[in-house]
Each structure stands twice: as structure tokens, then as C-alpha cells.
Amino acid sequence: MRVNVNAQRCIGAGQCVLIAPEVFDQSDDGTAMVLVDTLDDSAQTVVREAVRACPSRSVSLAES
Amino acid sequence: MPTSDPISIEFPTRRRGQISPPDAYAELRARPGLVKSALPNGSTVWLVTRHEDVRTVLTDPRISASPTHPGFPTIGRNGTVPHPDQIPGWFVAYDPPDHTRFRKALIPEFTVRRVGELRPAVQRIVDGCIDAMLAGGTTADLVASFALPVPSLVICELLGVPRTDRELFESRTQILVTFTSTDDERDAAAQDLLLYINKLIAMKQRFPGRDLTSRLLRAGVLTPKEISGVALLLLIAGHETTANNIALGVVMLLLNRQWINAPGVVEEVLRYLSVADRVALRVAVEDVEIGGQLIRAGEGIVPLGAAANHDDATFGHADQFDPSRSARHHVAFGYGVHQCLGQNLVRIEMDTVFGSLFRRIPTLELDQAVEDLPFKYDGVLFGLHALPVRW
């Protein structure tokens, strides 16, 4: 699986960083960034939590 | 479209002698469509109670957060917050793209990393308050001596507000967030706060410090007048809400001691309490269908955060306080572009508070029966006026 962040939609709330700091980071202006290219199975659960919590619906998962 | 005739219920609905949201919310969630309710001032609004519907309301661009639109709900006498026309920079009342400029200017100050840097200062403040409580005897009002000063002192530190001015902004904020305040009291309180904050900004312009207010002034993205509004908003929003979460959170943990120190406590306290249940008021600016209900342009909408956070369809056995659940998608901080700017700071404050208080005072217990506690039934925010404890 691949994880994507829509930087245009992102409002910098940082929920994804709090939930999955090994997958997401925030730039100095607050925009979320993805740190990994593909996700193993164990990371998918926590990333799904980040998808569900994102207040701007900017995080998504897709088949790689 | 509308699946049932609108019914009217009394609103705001009170939490009577209990910490969990009003029992009536479960019945409202189960009704098809939305529920129409009369406000104390005679106007009607749509109450939104299901988690999915609340999130939709808070993200639909046809729904506005601006009180300048006709039909915008006002709970209480004169509204619940200063009107944005009076205070430039009161950006919770702006829609995109006006809102976007403020959010972008402020979010770098509130990233996970930046607020993480405040953790040592928060710890120092929490320890200081506990030291003072312990030095004062074996009983205390936990609101006055801990739950309120901790977030107040943190926001002072962040904004560069002198600690000695706490009494002024705490007392005036209390008036603004109380439904039963008269219009005159409200106007006077807002005036006092505005005067105070304008003086603060003038001082920061002459003598900049290492605080958020000075950094905003230096950046020059927002005007000094706008920064006044922003600072006032952060000052008000930064202490009262967190204080209520701390006080009620301590009660929750004293009633459920097995969860003290459990991971997930902060998120579950936020979800379960949902102290800002009825803060995110909205109005439709175009016709829009929400939850199978047609809302006409100009009709007011009240998304109820506590109702959404107790929706069994989203949180199984939602009425149970269970920090082991995954509660991250709660709407205790709102949702969409207006979601609380300071939420990550609040989390650090609550985490530090719960981690330190029960470790340093392991014998802490309530000094009054829960059902007799002075709950804030008359407030914009749910909370406690006082919390007698002993150790």
C-alpha cells in the first residue's frame, strides 16, 4: 500500500504525525509529509487511524 | 428528503447531575433526518447529532461559520462570543479564503514539534501548582488551585502575557462563556478584554519578547489589529476549555482509578466529556441536505460534538469510559478547517497533568459526592465551577 497526503487540502493539524510519527512528519509551515514509500501490513492499521482522524481528509491509502 | 416532520425539543439540553452527555442525545441520534429545536431567543435551529453528519456539516462549503450571515444561531442572550465585526482577527468566525490566511499564519506555531518544545514549561507549571497545593494543607478546590491556573499560565507563557494579569482575563472570560450573563455584563467584559489586549500588543510592539505575539508582529503577515483579535481568541480559548477538561478528567479518573496512567486516557477523556459540545455554530448559505434532511439557506445549524462523540455507530459502547479504545477520530476539537488550533498543546497539558497529579498525590480523592458537584449547566462549555478534593 501507498500513503498519500494532499498538501493543498492539508490544514496542518498534525493528527497523522501524532498517530503515526514513523510514517508522517510536518514541515515548518505545518503541512504533512509522508516519510515512507510503501507500508508494510503492521503500519497499515495505524495509518488507517490517521486517515480516519484527519480533519481535512487529506490522507489516503492506495494500492501501490 | 425530509423523512419526518421536524419536532421541537428544549435546547440547550442540560446534563443533570451527571458527567456524560444528556440522555436525550441518544434519542435524537436515532431519529431519521435532523431535529428542529427552538433556542431561548425564539429562533429555531437544526440539531445535528450523528458523528458522520456532524463531520459533514463542519466540512461542507455551503455551510458557514460566520455570524454575519442572517440566520446564524445565537445561544443565550447576545451570542456567545464577541461579534467579529467588533474584533478583526476573530478568525473562528471567518470562512475560507479569509480564514485560510489566519490559519496559515498561525499553524507553524502549533505543529506537533513546536508544541512539543513547550512540554518542559508545561511540566514546570504543573509541578509548581502541585507544590503550592501540597504546601496549603490537605484539602483544596482543584479548579481554583490547579485546573484553571495550569492552562492559564501555559497560555501566558505562550503569548507573553504577564502572569499577574490572570485574574483579569479569567474573570472576564467567565462572563463571556456564561449564558446567564446580561448583555451589559457581556459588553463590559468584552470591552475590558479588548482594552487589555490592545495595551499588550502596543507593549509587544515596543518591547518584543520571545513569545508568539511578538513573532506574529515581527512576521508582518497579519496587521497589529488582527493580531489583537488573534491573541484575544487564543487567550480565551486557551484556558477555559482546557480547565474544564482537566477538572472533569480528574473526576473521571478518580471514579475509574484502574485507568490512571493508561495510554489513551487523554483521547478518551476528550471524547467522553466533549466539553465544547455546542461551540461550533453554523448557518447554511445555500440549500443543503444533511443526514437526509433538507436545510434551507439561512437556517441555523448546531452540530453537537458530545452527541457525535457518543454515537454508538462510530464508537462501540460509546457510553462506557474506555481508554483502551481507538478514539482519535472524535470531534471534541471540532472538525474541518476550524478544528482547534491548540489541540496538540491541550494534549500535552492533559498528559502532563494526569501523569503528574496522581503520581505526586496518590491519595487524592473527591471531597464531595459527584452528583453534588457544581457543574456548569449555565455555560457555553461544560465543566465545574469548583472541585473539592482532599488527600
CSV table of C-alpha atoms in Angstrom, one decimal:
chain,number,residue,atom,x,y,z
A,1,MET,CA,0.0,0.0,0.0
A,2,ARG,CA,1.0,3.6,-0.6
A,3,VAL,CA,0.0,6.5,1.6
A,4,ASN,CA,-0.7,9.9,0.1
A,5,VAL,CA,-1.1,13.4,1.6
A,6,ASN,CA,-2.9,16.1,-0.4
A,7,ALA,CA,-0.8,19.1,0.5
A,8,GLN,CA,-3.3,21.5,-0.9
A,9,ARG,CA,-6.1,20.3,1.4
A,10,CYS,CA,-3.8,19.8,4.5
A,11,ILE,CA,-4.6,22.3,7.3
A,12,GLY,CA,-1.6,21.3,9.4
A,13,ALA,CA,-3.5,19.9,12.4
A,14,GLY,CA,-0.7,17.3,12.8
A,15,GLN,CA,-3.1,14.4,13.7
A,16,CYS,CA,-1.2,12.0,11.3
A,17,VAL,CA,2.1,12.9,12.9
A,18,LEU,CA,0.7,12.2,16.4
A,19,ILE,CA,-0.8,8.9,15.4
A,20,ALA,CA,2.0,7.6,13.1
A,21,PRO,CA,5.2,9.5,13.6
A,22,GLU,CA,7.2,6.8,11.8
A,23,VAL,CA,5.1,7.5,8.7
A,24,PHE,CA,4.3,11.2,8.8
A,25,ASP,CA,6.1,14.4,9.6
A,26,GLN,CA,5.2,18.1,9.4
A,27,SER,CA,7.2,20.8,7.5
A,28,ASP,CA,7.8,24.1,9.3
A,29,ASP,CA,4.7,25.5,7.7
A,30,GLY,CA,2.6,22.7,9.2
A,31,THR,CA,2.0,20.7,6.0
A,32,ALA,CA,2.0,17.0,6.5
A,33,MET,CA,4.7,14.9,4.7
A,34,VAL,CA,4.9,11.2,4.0
A,35,LEU,CA,8.2,9.7,5.2
A,36,VAL,CA,7.9,6.2,3.6
A,37,ASP,CA,7.3,5.0,0.1
A,38,THR,CA,5.3,1.9,0.9
A,39,LEU,CA,3.7,0.5,4.0
A,40,ASP,CA,4.0,-2.9,5.5
A,41,ASP,CA,1.0,-4.6,7.0
A,42,SER,CA,1.7,-3.5,10.5
A,43,ALA,CA,1.8,0.1,9.6
A,44,GLN,CA,-1.4,0.0,7.7
A,45,THR,CA,-3.6,-0.2,10.8
A,46,VAL,CA,-2.2,2.9,12.3
A,47,VAL,CA,-2.2,4.8,9.0
A,48,ARG,CA,-5.9,3.9,8.6
A,49,GLU,CA,-6.4,5.5,12.0
A,50,ALA,CA,-4.6,8.6,10.7
A,51,VAL,CA,-6.9,8.6,7.6
A,52,ARG,CA,-10.0,8.4,9.8
A,53,ALA,CA,-8.7,11.2,12.2
A,54,CYS,CA,-7.5,13.7,9.6
A,55,PRO,CA,-9.8,16.8,9.9
A,56,SER,CA,-9.3,17.9,6.3
A,57,ARG,CA,-9.5,14.4,4.7
A,58,SER,CA,-6.0,14.9,3.2
A,59,VAL,CA,-4.6,11.5,4.0
A,60,SER,CA,-5.4,8.5,1.8
A,61,LEU,CA,-4.3,4.9,1.2
A,62,ALA,CA,-3.9,3.4,-2.3
A,63,GLU,CA,-2.7,0.1,-3.7
A,64,SER,CA,1.0,0.6,-4.8
B,1,MET,CA,-35.8,14.1,1.5
B,2,PRO,CA,-37.2,15.1,4.9
B,3,THR,CA,-38.1,11.7,6.4
B,4,SER,CA,-40.1,13.1,9.3
B,5,ASP,CA,-41.8,16.3,10.4
B,6,PRO,CA,-39.5,18.4,12.5
B,7,ILE,CA,-40.1,18.2,16.2
B,8,SER,CA,-39.1,20.7,18.8
B,9,ILE,CA,-37.0,20.0,21.9
B,10,GLU,CA,-35.8,22.2,24.6
B,11,PHE,CA,-32.2,23.3,23.9
B,12,PRO,CA,-29.6,23.7,25.3
B,13,THR,CA,-30.3,20.3,26.9
B,14,ARG,CA,-28.7,20.0,30.3
B,15,ARG,CA,-26.5,17.3,31.7
B,16,ARG,CA,-28.4,16.8,35.0
B,17,GLY,CA,-26.2,15.7,37.9
B,18,GLN,CA,-24.0,13.6,35.6
B,19,ILE,CA,-20.8,14.0,33.6
B,20,SER,CA,-21.9,12.1,30.5
B,21,PRO,CA,-23.9,14.0,27.7
B,22,PRO,CA,-27.6,14.4,28.1
B,23,ASP,CA,-29.6,11.2,27.8
B,24,ALA,CA,-31.8,12.8,25.2
B,25,TYR,CA,-29.0,12.8,22.7
B,26,ALA,CA,-29.4,9.0,22.1
B,27,GLU,CA,-33.0,9.5,21.2
B,28,LEU,CA,-32.1,12.4,18.9
B,29,ARG,CA,-29.5,10.3,17.1
B,30,ALA,CA,-32.0,7.6,16.4
B,31,ARG,CA,-34.5,9.9,14.7
B,32,PRO,CA,-34.4,10.0,10.9
B,33,GLY,CA,-33.3,13.3,9.4
B,34,LEU,CA,-32.4,16.1,11.8
B,35,VAL,CA,-34.2,17.6,14.8
B,36,LYS,CA,-35.5,21.1,14.8
B,37,SER,CA,-35.2,22.9,18.1
B,38,ALA,CA,-36.2,26.3,19.5
B,39,LEU,CA,-33.5,28.4,21.1
B,40,PRO,CA,-34.1,30.6,24.2
B,41,ASN,CA,-34.4,33.7,22.0
B,42,GLY,CA,-37.2,32.1,19.9
B,43,SER,CA,-35.3,31.3,16.8
B,44,THR,CA,-35.1,27.7,15.5
B,45,VAL,CA,-32.1,25.6,14.5
B,46,TRP,CA,-31.3,22.2,13.2
B,47,LEU,CA,-29.6,19.9,15.8
B,48,VAL,CA,-27.1,17.5,14.3
B,49,THR,CA,-26.2,14.5,16.5
B,50,ARG,CA,-24.7,11.7,14.4
B,51,HIS,CA,-20.9,11.5,14.1
B,52,GLU,CA,-21.0,11.3,10.3
B,53,ASP,CA,-23.5,14.2,9.9
B,54,VAL,CA,-21.6,16.4,12.3
B,55,ARG,CA,-18.4,15.9,10.3
B,56,THR,CA,-20.3,16.6,7.1
B,57,VAL,CA,-21.7,19.9,8.5
B,58,LEU,CA,-18.3,21.0,9.6
B,59,THR,CA,-16.7,20.5,6.1
B,60,ASP,CA,-19.5,21.4,3.7
B,61,PRO,CA,-18.6,24.7,1.9
B,62,ARG,CA,-22.3,25.6,1.7
B,63,ILE,CA,-22.3,25.9,5.4
B,64,SER,CA,-20.7,29.0,7.1
B,65,ALA,CA,-19.1,29.7,10.4
B,66,SER,CA,-19.7,33.4,10.0
B,67,PRO,CA,-22.2,35.2,12.3
B,68,THR,CA,-22.5,37.9,9.7
B,69,HIS,CA,-24.9,35.6,7.7
B,70,PRO,CA,-28.6,36.0,8.5
B,71,GLY,CA,-30.0,33.1,10.5
B,72,PHE,CA,-26.7,32.4,12.3
B,73,PRO,CA,-27.7,30.8,15.7
B,74,THR,CA,-27.1,32.6,19.0
B,75,ILE,CA,-27.5,30.7,22.1
B,76,GLY,CA,-28.0,32.8,25.2
B,77,ARG,CA,-28.8,36.4,25.1
B,78,ASN,CA,-26.3,38.2,23.0
B,79,GLY,CA,-24.4,35.4,21.3
B,80,THR,CA,-21.6,33.5,23.0
B,81,VAL,CA,-18.5,35.3,21.7
B,82,PRO,CA,-17.7,38.8,20.6
B,83,HIS,CA,-19.0,39.7,17.2
B,84,PRO,CA,-16.3,39.5,14.5
B,85,ASP,CA,-17.2,43.0,13.3
B,86,GLN,CA,-16.1,44.2,16.7
B,87,ILE,CA,-12.8,42.3,16.7
B,88,PRO,CA,-10.8,41.9,13.5
B,89,GLY,CA,-8.8,38.7,13.7
B,90,TRP,CA,-11.5,36.7,15.5
B,91,PHE,CA,-10.9,34.1,12.8
B,92,VAL,CA,-13.1,31.3,14.1
B,93,ALA,CA,-15.9,33.4,12.6
B,94,TYR,CA,-14.3,33.6,9.1
B,95,ASP,CA,-14.9,31.2,6.2
B,96,PRO,CA,-12.2,30.3,3.7
B,97,PRO,CA,-10.4,32.0,2.0
B,98,ASP,CA,-10.3,34.8,4.7
B,99,HIS,CA,-9.9,32.1,7.4
B,100,THR,CA,-7.1,30.4,5.4
B,101,ARG,CA,-4.7,33.4,5.8
B,102,PHE,CA,-5.0,33.3,9.6
B,103,ARG,CA,-4.7,29.6,9.8
B,104,LYS,CA,-1.6,29.6,7.6
B,105,ALA,CA,0.0,32.4,9.7
B,106,LEU,CA,-0.7,30.5,12.9
B,107,ILE,CA,-0.2,26.8,12.2
B,108,PRO,CA,3.6,26.9,12.2
B,109,GLU,CA,3.3,27.9,15.9
B,110,PHE,CA,1.2,24.9,16.7
B,111,THR,CA,2.8,22.0,14.8
B,112,VAL,CA,3.4,18.8,16.8
B,113,ARG,CA,7.1,19.6,17.0
B,114,ARG,CA,6.7,23.2,18.1
B,115,VAL,CA,4.2,22.5,20.9
B,116,GLY,CA,6.4,19.6,22.0
B,117,GLU,CA,9.1,22.2,22.8
B,118,LEU,CA,6.7,23.6,25.4
B,119,ARG,CA,6.5,20.3,27.3
B,120,PRO,CA,9.2,21.3,29.9
B,121,ALA,CA,7.5,24.6,30.5
B,122,VAL,CA,4.1,22.8,31.0
B,123,GLN,CA,5.8,20.3,33.4
B,124,ARG,CA,7.3,23.2,35.4
B,125,ILE,CA,3.9,24.9,35.7
B,126,VAL,CA,2.1,21.7,36.7
B,127,ASP,CA,4.7,20.9,39.3
B,128,GLY,CA,4.5,24.5,40.7
B,129,CYS,CA,0.8,24.3,41.1
B,130,ILE,CA,1.0,20.9,42.8
B,131,ASP,CA,3.8,22.2,45.1
B,132,ALA,CA,1.5,25.1,46.1
B,133,MET,CA,-1.5,22.8,46.7
B,134,LEU,CA,0.6,20.4,48.9
B,135,ALA,CA,2.0,23.4,50.9
B,136,GLY,CA,-1.5,24.7,51.5
B,137,GLY,CA,-2.8,21.7,53.6
B,138,THR,CA,-4.7,18.5,52.9
B,139,THR,CA,-7.8,19.9,51.0
B,140,ALA,CA,-8.2,22.2,48.0
B,141,ASP,CA,-10.5,23.4,45.3
B,142,LEU,CA,-8.9,21.7,42.4
B,143,VAL,CA,-10.4,24.1,39.9
B,144,ALA,CA,-9.1,27.3,41.5
B,145,SER,CA,-5.7,25.9,42.6
B,146,PHE,CA,-4.9,23.6,39.7
B,147,ALA,CA,-7.3,23.0,36.7
B,148,LEU,CA,-7.6,26.7,35.9
B,149,PRO,CA,-4.1,28.1,36.7
B,150,VAL,CA,-2.3,25.4,34.7
B,151,PRO,CA,-3.7,26.2,31.3
B,152,SER,CA,-3.9,29.9,32.2
B,153,LEU,CA,-0.2,30.0,33.0
B,154,VAL,CA,0.6,28.0,29.9
B,155,ILE,CA,-1.2,30.4,27.6
B,156,CYS,CA,0.5,33.3,29.4
B,157,GLU,CA,3.9,31.8,28.7
B,158,LEU,CA,2.9,31.1,25.0
B,159,LEU,CA,1.5,34.6,24.3
B,160,GLY,CA,3.9,36.6,26.5
B,161,VAL,CA,1.1,37.7,28.8
B,162,PRO,CA,2.2,38.7,32.4
B,163,ARG,CA,1.1,36.0,34.9
B,164,THR,CA,-0.2,38.7,37.2
B,165,ASP,CA,-2.9,39.6,34.7
B,166,ARG,CA,-4.6,36.2,35.1
B,167,GLU,CA,-7.4,37.4,37.3
B,168,LEU,CA,-8.5,40.0,34.7
B,169,PHE,CA,-8.8,37.7,31.7
B,170,GLU,CA,-10.1,34.7,33.6
B,171,SER,CA,-12.9,36.6,35.3
B,172,ARG,CA,-13.9,38.4,32.1
B,173,THR,CA,-13.8,35.2,30.1
B,174,GLN,CA,-16.1,33.5,32.7
B,175,ILE,CA,-18.7,36.2,32.0
B,176,LEU,CA,-18.5,35.7,28.2
B,177,VAL,CA,-19.0,32.0,28.4
B,178,THR,CA,-21.9,32.1,30.8
B,179,PHE,CA,-25.4,32.1,29.2
B,180,THR,CA,-27.0,33.9,32.1
B,181,SER,CA,-24.7,36.9,31.9
B,182,THR,CA,-26.6,40.1,31.0
B,183,ASP,CA,-25.9,42.0,27.8
B,184,ASP,CA,-24.4,44.8,29.8
B,185,GLU,CA,-22.1,42.4,31.7
B,186,ARG,CA,-21.0,40.8,28.5
B,187,ASP,CA,-20.3,44.2,26.7
B,188,ALA,CA,-18.3,45.4,29.7
B,189,ALA,CA,-16.3,42.2,29.9
B,190,ALA,CA,-15.6,42.3,26.1
B,191,GLN,CA,-14.5,45.9,26.4
B,192,ASP,CA,-12.1,45.2,29.3
B,193,LEU,CA,-10.6,42.3,27.4
B,194,LEU,CA,-10.2,44.3,24.2
B,195,LEU,CA,-8.6,47.2,26.0
B,196,TYR,CA,-6.3,44.9,27.8
B,197,ILE,CA,-5.2,43.1,24.7
B,198,ASN,CA,-4.6,46.3,22.8
B,199,LYS,CA,-2.3,47.5,25.5
B,200,LEU,CA,-0.5,44.2,25.4
B,201,ILE,CA,0.0,44.5,21.6
B,202,ALA,CA,1.3,48.1,22.0
B,203,MET,CA,3.7,46.9,24.6
B,204,LYS,CA,5.0,44.0,22.4
B,205,GLN,CA,5.5,46.4,19.5
B,206,ARG,CA,7.8,48.5,21.7
B,207,PHE,CA,9.4,45.7,23.6
B,208,PRO,CA,9.3,42.4,21.6
B,209,GLY,CA,9.8,39.2,23.5
B,210,ARG,CA,10.4,35.6,22.7
B,211,ASP,CA,6.7,34.9,22.6
B,212,LEU,CA,4.1,34.1,19.9
B,213,THR,CA,2.6,37.6,20.0
B,214,SER,CA,5.9,39.2,19.3
B,215,ARG,CA,6.7,36.7,16.5
B,216,LEU,CA,3.4,37.4,14.8
B,217,LEU,CA,4.1,41.1,14.9
B,218,ARG,CA,7.6,40.6,13.5
B,219,ALA,CA,6.3,38.4,10.7
B,220,GLY,CA,4.0,41.1,9.5
B,221,VAL,CA,1.6,38.7,7.7
B,222,LEU,CA,-1.2,39.9,10.0
B,223,THR,CA,-1.8,43.5,10.9
B,224,PRO,CA,-1.4,44.6,14.6
B,225,LYS,CA,-5.2,45.0,14.8
B,226,GLU,CA,-5.7,41.5,13.5
B,227,ILE,CA,-3.1,40.2,15.9
B,228,SER,CA,-5.0,41.7,18.8
B,229,GLY,CA,-8.1,39.6,17.8
B,230,VAL,CA,-6.0,36.5,17.4
B,231,ALA,CA,-4.3,37.0,20.8
B,232,LEU,CA,-7.6,37.6,22.5
B,233,LEU,CA,-9.1,34.5,20.9
B,234,LEU,CA,-6.1,32.3,21.9
B,235,LEU,CA,-6.2,33.8,25.4
B,236,ILE,CA,-9.9,33.0,25.8
B,237,ALA,CA,-9.9,29.6,24.0
B,238,GLY,CA,-6.6,28.6,25.6
B,239,HIS,CA,-7.6,28.4,29.3
B,240,GLU,CA,-11.3,27.9,29.9
B,241,THR,CA,-11.8,24.8,27.7
B,242,THR,CA,-8.6,23.1,29.0
B,243,ALA,CA,-9.5,23.9,32.6
B,244,ASN,CA,-12.8,22.1,32.2
B,245,ASN,CA,-11.2,19.1,30.6
B,246,ILE,CA,-8.6,18.9,33.4
B,247,ALA,CA,-11.2,19.2,36.3
B,248,LEU,CA,-13.7,16.8,34.8
B,249,GLY,CA,-10.9,14.5,33.6
B,250,VAL,CA,-9.6,14.2,37.2
B,251,VAL,CA,-13.1,13.3,38.3
B,252,MET,CA,-13.4,10.6,35.6
B,253,LEU,CA,-10.0,9.1,36.7
B,254,LEU,CA,-10.9,9.2,40.4
B,255,LEU,CA,-14.1,7.3,39.5
B,256,ASN,CA,-12.1,4.9,37.3
B,257,ARG,CA,-8.8,4.5,39.1
B,258,GLN,CA,-7.9,1.4,37.1
B,259,TRP,CA,-7.2,3.7,34.1
B,260,ILE,CA,-4.8,6.1,35.8
B,261,ASN,CA,-1.6,6.1,33.7
B,262,ALA,CA,-3.2,4.1,30.9
B,263,PRO,CA,-2.2,5.1,27.4
B,264,GLY,CA,-5.2,6.5,25.6
B,265,VAL,CA,-6.6,8.4,28.6
B,266,VAL,CA,-6.3,11.8,27.1
B,267,GLU,CA,-8.2,11.0,23.9
B,268,GLU,CA,-10.9,9.1,25.8
B,269,VAL,CA,-11.4,11.9,28.3
B,270,LEU,CA,-11.7,14.4,25.4
B,271,ARG,CA,-14.2,12.1,23.6
B,272,TYR,CA,-16.2,11.2,26.7
B,273,LEU,CA,-16.5,14.7,28.1
B,274,SER,CA,-16.8,16.7,24.9
B,275,VAL,CA,-16.9,19.9,27.0
B,276,ALA,CA,-17.3,22.1,23.9
B,277,ASP,CA,-20.5,20.3,22.9
B,278,ARG,CA,-22.3,23.3,21.3
B,279,VAL,CA,-19.5,25.6,20.4
B,280,ALA,CA,-19.3,25.1,16.6
B,281,LEU,CA,-22.4,27.0,15.5
B,282,ARG,CA,-23.1,27.2,11.8
B,283,VAL,CA,-25.6,28.5,9.2
B,284,ALA,CA,-26.5,27.2,5.7
B,285,VAL,CA,-25.7,29.8,3.0
B,286,GLU,CA,-27.2,27.5,0.3
B,287,ASP,CA,-29.8,24.8,0.4
B,288,VAL,CA,-28.0,21.6,1.6
B,289,GLU,CA,-29.1,18.1,2.5
B,290,ILE,CA,-27.6,16.7,5.7
B,291,GLY,CA,-28.5,13.3,7.1
B,292,GLY,CA,-31.5,13.0,4.8
B,293,GLN,CA,-32.8,16.4,5.9
B,294,LEU,CA,-33.1,19.5,3.6
B,295,ILE,CA,-31.7,22.6,5.3
B,296,ARG,CA,-32.7,25.8,3.6
B,297,ALA,CA,-30.3,28.7,3.1
B,298,GLY,CA,-30.4,31.0,6.1
B,299,GLU,CA,-31.3,28.2,8.6
B,300,GLY,CA,-29.1,27.8,11.7
B,301,ILE,CA,-27.3,24.6,12.5
B,302,VAL,CA,-26.0,23.3,15.8
B,303,PRO,CA,-23.7,20.3,15.4
B,304,LEU,CA,-23.5,18.7,18.8
B,305,GLY,CA,-20.0,17.4,19.5
B,306,ALA,CA,-20.9,15.4,22.6
B,307,ALA,CA,-23.8,13.7,20.7
B,308,ALA,CA,-21.4,12.8,17.8
B,309,ASN,CA,-18.7,11.5,20.2
B,310,HIS,CA,-21.3,9.2,21.9
B,311,ASP,CA,-22.6,7.8,18.6
B,312,ASP,CA,-22.5,4.0,19.0
B,313,ALA,CA,-22.3,3.6,15.3
B,314,THR,CA,-18.8,5.2,15.4
B,315,PHE,CA,-17.7,4.4,19.0
B,316,GLY,CA,-18.9,1.0,20.2
B,317,HIS,CA,-20.4,1.1,23.7
B,318,ALA,CA,-19.9,4.9,23.5
B,319,ASP,CA,-21.4,5.4,26.9
B,320,GLN,CA,-18.5,3.5,28.5
B,321,PHE,CA,-15.3,5.3,29.6
B,322,ASP,CA,-12.7,3.0,28.0
B,323,PRO,CA,-9.2,4.5,27.3
B,324,SER,CA,-8.3,1.2,25.5
B,325,ARG,CA,-10.5,2.1,22.5
B,326,SER,CA,-9.2,4.0,19.5
B,327,ALA,CA,-10.9,7.3,19.9
B,328,ARG,CA,-8.7,9.5,17.7
B,329,HIS,CA,-11.5,10.4,15.3
B,330,HIS,CA,-13.6,12.1,17.9
B,331,VAL,CA,-14.8,15.6,17.2
B,332,ALA,CA,-14.0,17.1,20.7
B,333,PHE,CA,-11.8,19.7,19.0
B,334,GLY,CA,-14.3,20.1,16.1
B,335,TYR,CA,-13.5,19.0,12.6
B,336,GLY,CA,-12.6,20.6,9.3
B,337,VAL,CA,-10.6,23.8,8.8
B,338,HIS,CA,-11.8,25.2,12.2
B,339,GLN,CA,-10.6,22.3,14.2
B,340,CYS,CA,-8.9,23.6,17.4
B,341,LEU,CA,-5.6,25.2,16.6
B,342,GLY,CA,-4.2,24.5,20.1
B,343,GLN,CA,-5.3,20.9,20.3
B,344,ASN,CA,-1.8,19.4,20.4
B,345,LEU,CA,-0.9,21.8,23.2
B,346,VAL,CA,-4.1,20.8,25.1
B,347,ARG,CA,-3.0,17.1,24.7
B,348,ILE,CA,0.4,17.9,26.2
B,349,GLU,CA,-1.2,19.8,29.1
B,350,MET,CA,-3.7,17.0,29.9
B,351,ASP,CA,-1.0,14.3,29.6
B,352,THR,CA,1.3,16.2,31.9
B,353,VAL,CA,-1.5,16.9,34.4
B,354,PHE,CA,-2.8,13.3,34.6
B,355,GLY,CA,0.8,11.9,34.7
B,356,SER,CA,1.9,14.2,37.5
B,357,LEU,CA,-1.1,14.7,39.7
B,358,PHE,CA,-1.8,11.1,40.7
B,359,ARG,CA,1.9,10.3,41.0
B,360,ARG,CA,2.6,13.2,43.3
B,361,ILE,CA,-0.7,12.9,45.3
B,362,PRO,CA,-1.6,9.2,45.2
B,363,THR,CA,-4.2,9.5,48.0
B,364,LEU,CA,-6.1,12.2,46.1
B,365,GLU,CA,-9.9,11.8,46.4
B,366,LEU,CA,-13.1,13.7,45.9
B,367,ASP,CA,-14.3,15.7,49.0
B,368,GLN,CA,-17.9,15.9,47.7
B,369,ALA,CA,-20.3,13.4,46.1
B,370,VAL,CA,-20.2,13.5,42.3
B,371,GLU,CA,-23.9,14.3,42.0
B,372,ASP,CA,-23.5,17.3,44.3
B,373,LEU,CA,-20.6,18.9,42.4
B,374,PRO,CA,-21.2,22.4,41.0
B,375,PHE,CA,-21.4,21.6,37.3
B,376,LYS,CA,-21.5,24.4,34.8
B,377,TYR,CA,-25.0,23.9,33.5
B,378,ASP,CA,-25.2,27.6,32.5
B,379,GLY,CA,-22.2,27.7,30.3
B,380,VAL,CA,-21.2,27.5,26.7
B,381,LEU,CA,-18.7,24.9,27.9
B,382,PHE,CA,-19.5,22.0,30.2
B,383,GLY,CA,-17.3,21.9,33.3
B,384,LEU,CA,-17.1,22.5,37.0
B,385,HIS,CA,-17.2,25.8,39.0
B,386,ALA,CA,-15.3,24.1,41.8
B,387,LEU,CA,-13.9,20.7,42.7
B,388,PRO,CA,-13.4,20.0,46.4
B,389,VAL,CA,-10.7,17.4,46.9
B,390,ARG,CA,-8.6,16.0,49.8
B,391,TRP,CA,-5.6,13.8,50.3
